[in-house]
Amino acid sequence: MSGYYLAARQLEFFRGRRNSGPNTDSLADALAIAQHHDAVTGTEKQHVANDYSKQLSIGYKKAEDLVSSSLAWLIESPLLTTCQNTCPLLNINCCPASEVDLVQGKNLFTTL
């Protein structure tokens, strides 16, 4: 999740950080909380562990929206939307930006 956060953060600032809309703040907060000593050692109560997971999931979804819109912006296509069936537990990658014809002279590079 930390790697995904760093990639999303780079896209966020490359495009230009906005005051409204999707951003990486929620994921950053959730990752910070997940570094708490109880989370790292596993000594937290179950309801607290559930909350950590919930916060990470919410942060991931908001970052995913940001990544999708940033990729659409990079290839100048307003028609791209987030793949609504993406589930990180299924190990499925959906990148609509990689599935469209790019404008003349544009390139899209992906790294996994």
C-alpha positions as CSV (number, residue, x, y, z in Angstrom):
1,M,0.0,0.0,0.0
2,S,2.9,2.3,0.7
3,G,4.2,1.9,-2.8
4,Y,0.8,2.6,-4.3
5,Y,0.6,5.7,-2.1
6,L,4.0,7.0,-3.4
7,A,3.0,6.4,-7.0
8,A,-0.4,8.2,-6.5
9,R,1.3,11.0,-4.7
10,Q,3.7,11.6,-7.6
11,L,0.8,11.6,-10.0
12,E,-1.1,14.0,-7.8
13,F,1.7,16.6,-7.7
14,F,2.7,16.1,-11.4
15,R,-0.8,17.0,-12.4
16,G,-1.1,19.8,-9.8
17,R,-2.7,19.4,-6.4
18,R,-6.2,20.5,-6.2
19,N,-8.2,21.9,-3.3
20,S,-11.2,19.7,-4.2
21,G,-11.6,16.3,-5.7
22,P,-9.7,13.1,-5.0
23,N,-6.4,13.3,-3.2
24,T,-3.9,11.1,-1.3
25,D,-4.5,12.6,2.2
26,S,-6.8,9.8,3.4
27,L,-4.3,7.1,2.4
28,A,-1.4,9.0,4.0
29,D,-3.3,9.3,7.2
30,A,-4.3,5.6,7.2
31,L,-0.7,4.5,6.5
32,A,0.5,6.7,9.3
33,I,-2.0,5.2,11.8
34,A,-1.0,1.7,10.6
35,Q,2.5,2.4,11.7
36,H,1.3,2.7,15.4
37,H,3.2,0.2,17.6
38,D,0.0,-1.7,18.4
39,A,-0.7,-2.2,14.7
40,V,2.8,-3.2,13.8
41,T,3.0,-5.8,16.7
42,G,-0.6,-6.9,16.4
43,T,-1.4,-6.2,20.0
44,E,-4.4,-3.9,19.2
45,K,-8.0,-5.1,19.9
46,Q,-9.9,-6.6,17.1
47,H,-12.3,-3.7,16.6
48,V,-9.2,-1.4,16.3
49,A,-7.6,-3.8,13.7
50,N,-10.9,-3.6,11.8
51,D,-10.8,0.2,11.9
52,Y,-7.2,0.2,10.6
53,S,-8.3,-2.0,7.6
54,K,-11.4,0.2,7.0
55,Q,-9.3,3.4,6.9
56,L,-6.8,1.8,4.6
57,S,-9.6,0.7,2.3
58,I,-11.2,4.2,2.2
59,G,-7.8,5.8,1.6
60,Y,-7.0,3.3,-1.2
61,K,-10.3,4.0,-3.0
62,K,-9.8,7.8,-2.9
63,A,-6.2,7.4,-4.2
64,E,-7.5,5.0,-6.9
65,D,-9.9,7.7,-8.1
66,L,-7.0,10.2,-8.2
67,V,-4.8,7.8,-10.2
68,S,-7.6,7.2,-12.7
69,S,-8.3,10.8,-13.3
70,S,-4.6,11.7,-13.4
71,L,-3.9,9.0,-16.1
72,A,-6.9,10.3,-18.1
73,W,-5.5,13.8,-17.8
74,L,-2.1,12.7,-18.9
75,I,-3.4,11.3,-22.2
76,E,-5.9,14.1,-22.6
77,S,-9.0,11.8,-22.6
78,P,-12.0,13.0,-20.6
79,L,-13.8,9.8,-21.4
80,L,-11.8,7.6,-19.0
81,T,-13.3,6.6,-15.7
82,T,-12.2,4.4,-12.9
83,C,-12.7,0.7,-13.5
84,Q,-15.6,0.0,-11.2
85,N,-14.9,-3.7,-10.9
86,T,-11.3,-3.3,-9.6
87,C,-10.7,-5.4,-6.4
88,P,-7.2,-5.4,-5.0
89,L,-7.9,-8.8,-3.5
90,L,-8.5,-10.4,-6.9
91,N,-5.0,-9.3,-8.1
92,I,-6.6,-7.7,-11.2
93,N,-5.1,-4.6,-12.7
94,C,-7.5,-2.3,-14.7
95,C,-5.9,0.7,-16.4
96,P,-8.4,2.3,-18.9
97,A,-5.7,4.8,-19.9
98,S,-3.7,1.9,-21.4
99,E,-6.6,0.7,-23.4
100,V,-7.3,3.8,-25.6
101,D,-5.5,5.1,-28.7
102,L,-3.1,7.8,-27.6
103,V,-2.9,11.2,-29.2
104,Q,-0.2,11.5,-31.9
105,G,3.2,11.8,-30.2
106,K,2.0,10.7,-26.7
107,N,3.4,7.7,-24.9
108,L,2.2,5.8,-21.8
109,F,4.6,3.8,-19.8
110,T,3.6,1.6,-16.9
111,T,5.6,0.0,-14.2
112,L,4.5,-2.8,-12.0
